[in-house]
Amino acid sequence: MRIDNASSTTASTTAQTERLRRVKVLLPLPLKGAYDYRVPADLELAPGDFITVPLGSREATGVVWGQAEPGGIAEDRLKDVIARLDAPSLAEVSRRFVDWVSAYTLSPPGAVMRMAMSTPSALLPEKPRTAYRRSDAPIEIRMTSARRRVLALIEDLPPMSAVELAREAGVGTSVVRGLADAGVLERVALPADSHRDLPDPLCAGPELSADQRQAAEFLRAKVKQSAYSASLLDGVTGAGKTEVYFEAIAENLESGRQTLVLLPEIALSAEWLERFTNRFGAAPAQWHSDLTQSERRATWRAVAESRAPVVVGARSALFLPFPDLGLIVVDEEHDGAFKQGDGVVYHARDMAVVRAHLGEIPVILVSATPSLETVINANKGRYEHLVLPARHGVAELPAVQVVDLRREPLAPRSWLSTTLREALRRTLEAGEQALLFLNRRGYAPLTLCRACGHRMECPNCTAWLVEHRLSGRLQCHHCGYATTLPNICPACDAEGKMAACGPGVERLAEEAMMLFPDARLTTITSDTVRGPAAAADLIRQIREHEVDIVIGTQIVAKGHNFPMLTLVGVVDADLGLSGGDLRAAERTYQLLHQVSGRAGRAALPGTVYLQTYHPDHPVMAALTSGDRERFLEEEAALREDGEWPPFGRLAALVLSGRDEQLVDRISASLARTAPRAEGVRVLGPAPAPFAVLRGRHRRRLLMKTSRSVNLQLQLRRWLAELKLPSTVRLQIDVDPYSFL
Ligand code: ADP
Ligand code: ZN
């Protein structure tokens, strides 16, 4: 063993200098912890190395998590590590992050690790890509038009892969391969990673206003310090927050460290990508669920090998193997899409702050409607608070008005009030654009029988079936069950009595088309927008005024600049308010504010109408007065009174299974063993609002503690003895956002 001169040799440096003989290996599987393995004499391993090991009768890939503790499994039962993989090691901070998230969410560390290793092929050496070019050999073959097209194309282009060549020529890849087999084309190897342009920090951004410059300078200074800091960049939609945090990214690029930007809805981020590319002269690397396997592989590898200076991604991008992350930006930090609801249940915004802490780097949270949690952290001085008070340039915030539906009742089977119809007419006459917002997909949320009152419900869930008239189906939005709309009531056999109740966007579109038959209308929902390319095209159509009326769900609410859009009609402003959810008011406020923010973003002023039966509700008051602070203060006071988050801690436990009595029995016994400590309360069990989901019966327990209580410790002790039958599942959600 090498003896260090320094007297303060810590355990970890000893571990590093001493050859690891036995290692703990974390496998990306939901196991309790890491497994011990022996390191064969010819293998040098260090913590963070990706390796293969035997697991039962198969081979598994894992990560060296450290030295095995003494007194583990007996030497003769220990198996040997098979090999070290040719991939950069996982940095120490990434490993600590996995452990941290695991401990916080009470998920097995291997389940968290799986998110960091979601692309197993990235760990294998890259296969060189095969490309094709014209061979010099004078070969005669039978010509077909497909072959001719390929040969004409290859004449003046560099070697291309079979897929590219086939796509360009409009033929199948077999045509290309056939030509190669015949010797007319020859195969050449392309370098695995062809050179990509990198974002250039020295590209100039726009001239910033005084407020913008001040915020940008502040953030640049934070990046230079390379220490942990959290800043809230808070400003109305259109204030230029993106331009400001681009400055922080430029600073971080100059320092040579990596940047991660988290966006809630990557499918809709074409505009963001375009802006980034314009600003920095090259696109960032991307990480989201719409990537192909080979794109995922390329991004994962580029991140691990420090070839991706900026990554923009959805929440799971947090678990990419950054060797040198220097800055995290969470745009639209209040957005619910940052909460992952199944598997490892975590909130990416909160975990981004943790990741910044562990990595001793700055994190910037960006929003026009920051979450109450974040505002309170800013008010308490835990976060820096940067405010951009005004829209950039001439753009003004829209005027927001309430349409009181109690005084102005809607006509039967109509969802647009006279006021809103008039506003639409004026807008269209002025040659401007309108958005009708309704956060409900499909044609009608409920179908019932007018003879007996029978409601069409999902057989697997406690939920109504939603009529989708375009696809001619009744659909469950929870489990995907679908059926055709019956003509005969399944309960009373009455014929032709099934009626649609309430509006969805399809029905609203029907009404708008009837009222304005000449207007060009488009509907944007997750049903009509399939993938980022389709989304980008729709957004472009709106921006370039190829559409007069846009009808959409929340996917149009976010981030876009539509210069001709001057009218926003919120068809049902009350929609999100019911349902006893802790954050119902806050979320409705955020959503409606974001939607309102689509109006009047350029030189033309905008107007917003909120159709509501509760014109005096604090949410409507805050939206019309623009007094966000007062609204947040009132919300905070309510939560503080009840010790609700962020003034207390909360965890939801949902037990589910197909056997209702079994689930009931287990939840009752779980409630009996609940901890009885000071500052801890356990509520329930109670049937979850979706008492049945995908055929599983669900019971909820809620653990509510004071802020001073270590909630995870209480949960761990409580659940340590729990033995669940394999048919019953327990899902733990720390800091729940959904109460369904
Ligand atoms: P936010 O992110 O706060 O909603 P953006 O950064 O999207 O605001 O800015 C709104 C619009 O104003 C964008 O089109 C942006 O390019 C433009 N903009 C913002 N600041 C400036 C500036 N200093 N110079 C020129 N254009 C700007
Ligand atoms: Zn269902």
JSON list of N, CA, C and O and ligand atoms in Angstrom, two decimals, residues 206-209 212 235-243 275 388 392 561 601, ligand 1:
[
{"chain": "A", "resi": 206, "resn": "PRO", "atom": "N", "xyz": [-29.10, 40.02, -28.17]},
{"chain": "A", "resi": 206, "resn": "PRO", "atom": "CA", "xyz": [-29.69, 41.34, -28.43]},
{"chain": "A", "resi": 206, "resn": "PRO", "atom": "C", "xyz": [-29.21, 42.35, -27.38]},
{"chain": "A", "resi": 206, "resn": "PRO", "atom": "O", "xyz": [-28.70, 41.97, -26.32]},
{"chain": "A", "resi": 207, "resn": "GLU", "atom": "N", "xyz": [-29.37, 43.61, -27.70]},
{"chain": "A", "resi": 207, "resn": "GLU", "atom": "CA", "xyz": [-29.09, 44.69, -26.74]},
{"chain": "A", "resi": 207, "resn": "GLU", "atom": "C", "xyz": [-30.11, 44.56, -25.60]},
{"chain": "A", "resi": 207, "resn": "GLU", "atom": "O", "xyz": [-31.31, 44.56, -25.85]},
{"chain": "A", "resi": 208, "resn": "LEU", "atom": "N", "xyz": [-29.64, 44.43, -24.38]},
{"chain": "A", "resi": 208, "resn": "LEU", "atom": "CA", "xyz": [-30.58, 44.23, -23.28]},
{"chain": "A", "resi": 208, "resn": "LEU", "atom": "C", "xyz": [-31.05, 45.57, -22.71]},
{"chain": "A", "resi": 208, "resn": "LEU", "atom": "O", "xyz": [-30.32, 46.57, -22.74]},
{"chain": "A", "resi": 209, "resn": "SER", "atom": "N", "xyz": [-32.28, 45.55, -22.19]},
{"chain": "A", "resi": 209, "resn": "SER", "atom": "CA", "xyz": [-32.77, 46.73, -21.48]},
{"chain": "A", "resi": 209, "resn": "SER", "atom": "C", "xyz": [-32.03, 46.82, -20.14]},
{"chain": "A", "resi": 209, "resn": "SER", "atom": "O", "xyz": [-31.35, 45.88, -19.74]},
{"chain": "A", "resi": 212, "resn": "GLN", "atom": "N", "xyz": [-33.08, 44.05, -17.76]},
{"chain": "A", "resi": 212, "resn": "GLN", "atom": "CA", "xyz": [-32.56, 42.77, -18.24]},
{"chain": "A", "resi": 212, "resn": "GLN", "atom": "C", "xyz": [-31.07, 42.66, -17.98]},
{"chain": "A", "resi": 212, "resn": "GLN", "atom": "O", "xyz": [-30.57, 41.62, -17.54]},
{"chain": "A", "resi": 235, "resn": "GLY", "atom": "N", "xyz": [-40.62, 37.22, -14.00]},
{"chain": "A", "resi": 235, "resn": "GLY", "atom": "CA", "xyz": [-41.05, 38.37, -14.79]},
{"chain": "A", "resi": 235, "resn": "GLY", "atom": "C", "xyz": [-42.19, 37.96, -15.68]},
{"chain": "A", "resi": 235, "resn": "GLY", "atom": "O", "xyz": [-42.29, 36.80, -16.08]},
{"chain": "A", "resi": 236, "resn": "VAL", "atom": "N", "xyz": [-43.04, 38.92, -16.01]},
{"chain": "A", "resi": 236, "resn": "VAL", "atom": "CA", "xyz": [-44.22, 38.64, -16.82]},
{"chain": "A", "resi": 236, "resn": "VAL", "atom": "C", "xyz": [-43.82, 37.94, -18.12]},
{"chain": "A", "resi": 236, "resn": "VAL", "atom": "O", "xyz": [-42.67, 38.04, -18.56]},
{"chain": "A", "resi": 237, "resn": "THR", "atom": "N", "xyz": [-44.77, 37.26, -18.73]},
{"chain": "A", "resi": 237, "resn": "THR", "atom": "CA", "xyz": [-44.50, 36.63, -20.02]},
{"chain": "A", "resi": 237, "resn": "THR", "atom": "C", "xyz": [-44.10, 37.72, -21.01]},
{"chain": "A", "resi": 237, "resn": "THR", "atom": "O", "xyz": [-44.74, 38.76, -21.09]},
{"chain": "A", "resi": 238, "resn": "GLY", "atom": "N", "xyz": [-43.03, 37.47, -21.73]},
{"chain": "A", "resi": 238, "resn": "GLY", "atom": "CA", "xyz": [-42.58, 38.46, -22.70]},
{"chain": "A", "resi": 238, "resn": "GLY", "atom": "C", "xyz": [-41.59, 39.47, -22.15]},
{"chain": "A", "resi": 238, "resn": "GLY", "atom": "O", "xyz": [-41.18, 40.40, -22.84]},
{"chain": "A", "resi": 239, "resn": "ALA", "atom": "N", "xyz": [-41.18, 39.28, -20.89]},
{"chain": "A", "resi": 239, "resn": "ALA", "atom": "CA", "xyz": [-40.26, 40.25, -20.28]},
{"chain": "A", "resi": 239, "resn": "ALA", "atom": "C", "xyz": [-38.82, 40.05, -20.77]},
{"chain": "A", "resi": 239, "resn": "ALA", "atom": "O", "xyz": [-37.97, 40.90, -20.57]},
{"chain": "A", "resi": 240, "resn": "GLY", "atom": "N", "xyz": [-38.56, 38.92, -21.39]},
{"chain": "A", "resi": 240, "resn": "GLY", "atom": "CA", "xyz": [-37.20, 38.67, -21.86]},
{"chain": "A", "resi": 240, "resn": "GLY", "atom": "C", "xyz": [-36.40, 37.78, -20.93]},
{"chain": "A", "resi": 240, "resn": "GLY", "atom": "O", "xyz": [-35.17, 37.80, -20.93]},
{"chain": "A", "resi": 241, "resn": "LYS", "atom": "N", "xyz": [-37.09, 36.93, -20.16]},
{"chain": "A", "resi": 241, "resn": "LYS", "atom": "CA", "xyz": [-36.39, 36.05, -19.22]},
{"chain": "A", "resi": 241, "resn": "LYS", "atom": "C", "xyz": [-35.45, 35.11, -19.96]},
{"chain": "A", "resi": 241, "resn": "LYS", "atom": "O", "xyz": [-34.34, 34.84, -19.51]},
{"chain": "A", "resi": 242, "resn": "THR", "atom": "N", "xyz": [-35.93, 34.64, -21.12]},
{"chain": "A", "resi": 242, "resn": "THR", "atom": "CA", "xyz": [-35.10, 33.70, -21.88]},
{"chain": "A", "resi": 242, "resn": "THR", "atom": "C", "xyz": [-33.80, 34.38, -22.32]},
{"chain": "A", "resi": 242, "resn": "THR", "atom": "O", "xyz": [-32.71, 33.81, -22.17]},
{"chain": "A", "resi": 243, "resn": "GLU", "atom": "N", "xyz": [-33.92, 35.61, -22.84]},
{"chain": "A", "resi": 243, "resn": "GLU", "atom": "CA", "xyz": [-32.72, 36.34, -23.25]},
{"chain": "A", "resi": 243, "resn": "GLU", "atom": "C", "xyz": [-31.77, 36.49, -22.07]},
{"chain": "A", "resi": 243, "resn": "GLU", "atom": "O", "xyz": [-30.55, 36.39, -22.21]},
{"chain": "A", "resi": 275, "resn": "ARG", "atom": "N", "xyz": [-34.64, 29.74, -31.20]},
{"chain": "A", "resi": 275, "resn": "ARG", "atom": "CA", "xyz": [-34.04, 30.93, -30.57]},
{"chain": "A", "resi": 275, "resn": "ARG", "atom": "C", "xyz": [-32.63, 30.63, -30.07]},
{"chain": "A", "resi": 275, "resn": "ARG", "atom": "O", "xyz": [-31.72, 31.44, -30.21]},
{"chain": "A", "resi": 388, "resn": "LEU", "atom": "N", "xyz": [-38.14, 40.98, -13.49]},
{"chain": "A", "resi": 388, "resn": "LEU", "atom": "CA", "xyz": [-38.23, 41.78, -14.71]},
{"chain": "A", "resi": 388, "resn": "LEU", "atom": "C", "xyz": [-39.66, 42.30, -14.78]},
{"chain": "A", "resi": 388, "resn": "LEU", "atom": "O", "xyz": [-40.58, 41.55, -15.07]},
{"chain": "A", "resi": 392, "resn": "HIS", "atom": "N", "xyz": [-41.01, 43.29, -22.84]},
{"chain": "A", "resi": 392, "resn": "HIS", "atom": "CA", "xyz": [-39.98, 43.93, -23.63]},
{"chain": "A", "resi": 392, "resn": "HIS", "atom": "C", "xyz": [-40.59, 44.77, -24.74]},
{"chain": "A", "resi": 392, "resn": "HIS", "atom": "O", "xyz": [-41.56, 44.38, -25.35]},
{"chain": "A", "resi": 561, "resn": "ASN", "atom": "N", "xyz": [-44.73, 32.84, -28.87]},
{"chain": "A", "resi": 561, "resn": "ASN", "atom": "CA", "xyz": [-45.02, 34.22, -29.27]},
{"chain": "A", "resi": 561, "resn": "ASN", "atom": "C", "xyz": [-45.84, 34.19, -30.54]},
{"chain": "A", "resi": 561, "resn": "ASN", "atom": "O", "xyz": [-45.38, 33.74, -31.58]},
{"chain": "A", "resi": 601, "resn": "ARG", "atom": "N", "xyz": [-48.62, 39.99, -27.58]},
{"chain": "A", "resi": 601, "resn": "ARG", "atom": "CA", "xyz": [-47.19, 39.91, -27.28]},
{"chain": "A", "resi": 601, "resn": "ARG", "atom": "C", "xyz": [-46.36, 40.78, -28.21]},
{"chain": "A", "resi": 601, "resn": "ARG", "atom": "O", "xyz": [-45.17, 40.95, -27.99]},
{"chain": "B", "resi": 1, "resn": "ADP", "atom": "P1", "xyz": [-40.01, 35.58, -21.54]},
{"chain": "B", "resi": 1, "resn": "ADP", "atom": "O1", "xyz": [-39.05, 34.44, -21.56]},
{"chain": "B", "resi": 1, "resn": "ADP", "atom": "O2", "xyz": [-39.87, 36.44, -20.32]},
{"chain": "B", "resi": 1, "resn": "ADP", "atom": "O3", "xyz": [-41.45, 35.22, -21.80]},
{"chain": "B", "resi": 1, "resn": "ADP", "atom": "P2", "xyz": [-38.75, 36.25, -24.00]},
{"chain": "B", "resi": 1, "resn": "ADP", "atom": "O4", "xyz": [-37.33, 36.11, -23.64]},
{"chain": "B", "resi": 1, "resn": "ADP", "atom": "O5", "xyz": [-39.42, 35.13, -24.71]},
{"chain": "B", "resi": 1, "resn": "ADP", "atom": "O6", "xyz": [-39.60, 36.56, -22.70]},
{"chain": "B", "resi": 1, "resn": "ADP", "atom": "O7", "xyz": [-38.93, 37.59, -24.80]},
{"chain": "B", "resi": 1, "resn": "ADP", "atom": "C1", "xyz": [-40.14, 37.95, -25.43]},
{"chain": "B", "resi": 1, "resn": "ADP", "atom": "C2", "xyz": [-39.85, 38.47, -26.81]},
{"chain": "B", "resi": 1, "resn": "ADP", "atom": "O8", "xyz": [-39.14, 39.70, -26.73]},
{"chain": "B", "resi": 1, "resn": "ADP", "atom": "C3", "xyz": [-38.98, 37.53, -27.62]},
{"chain": "B", "resi": 1, "resn": "ADP", "atom": "O9", "xyz": [-39.40, 37.55, -28.96]},
{"chain": "B", "resi": 1, "resn": "ADP", "atom": "C4", "xyz": [-37.59, 38.11, -27.46]},
{"chain": "B", "resi": 1, "resn": "ADP", "atom": "O10", "xyz": [-36.75, 37.79, -28.55]},
{"chain": "B", "resi": 1, "resn": "ADP", "atom": "C5", "xyz": [-37.89, 39.59, -27.39]},
{"chain": "B", "resi": 1, "resn": "ADP", "atom": "N1", "xyz": [-36.88, 40.27, -26.59]},
{"chain": "B", "resi": 1, "resn": "ADP", "atom": "C6", "xyz": [-36.72, 40.20, -25.27]},
{"chain": "B", "resi": 1, "resn": "ADP", "atom": "N2", "xyz": [-35.71, 40.98, -24.86]},
{"chain": "B", "resi": 1, "resn": "ADP", "atom": "C7", "xyz": [-35.19, 41.55, -25.96]},
{"chain": "B", "resi": 1, "resn": "ADP", "atom": "C8", "xyz": [-34.13, 42.48, -26.20]},
{"chain": "B", "resi": 1, "resn": "ADP", "atom": "N3", "xyz": [-33.38, 42.95, -25.22]},
{"chain": "B", "resi": 1, "resn": "ADP", "atom": "N4", "xyz": [-33.91, 42.84, -27.48]},
{"chain": "B", "resi": 1, "resn": "ADP", "atom": "C9", "xyz": [-34.66, 42.37, -28.48]},
{"chain": "B", "resi": 1, "resn": "ADP", "atom": "N5", "xyz": [-35.68, 41.50, -28.32]},
{"chain": "B", "resi": 1, "resn": "ADP", "atom": "C10", "xyz": [-35.95, 41.08, -27.08]}
]
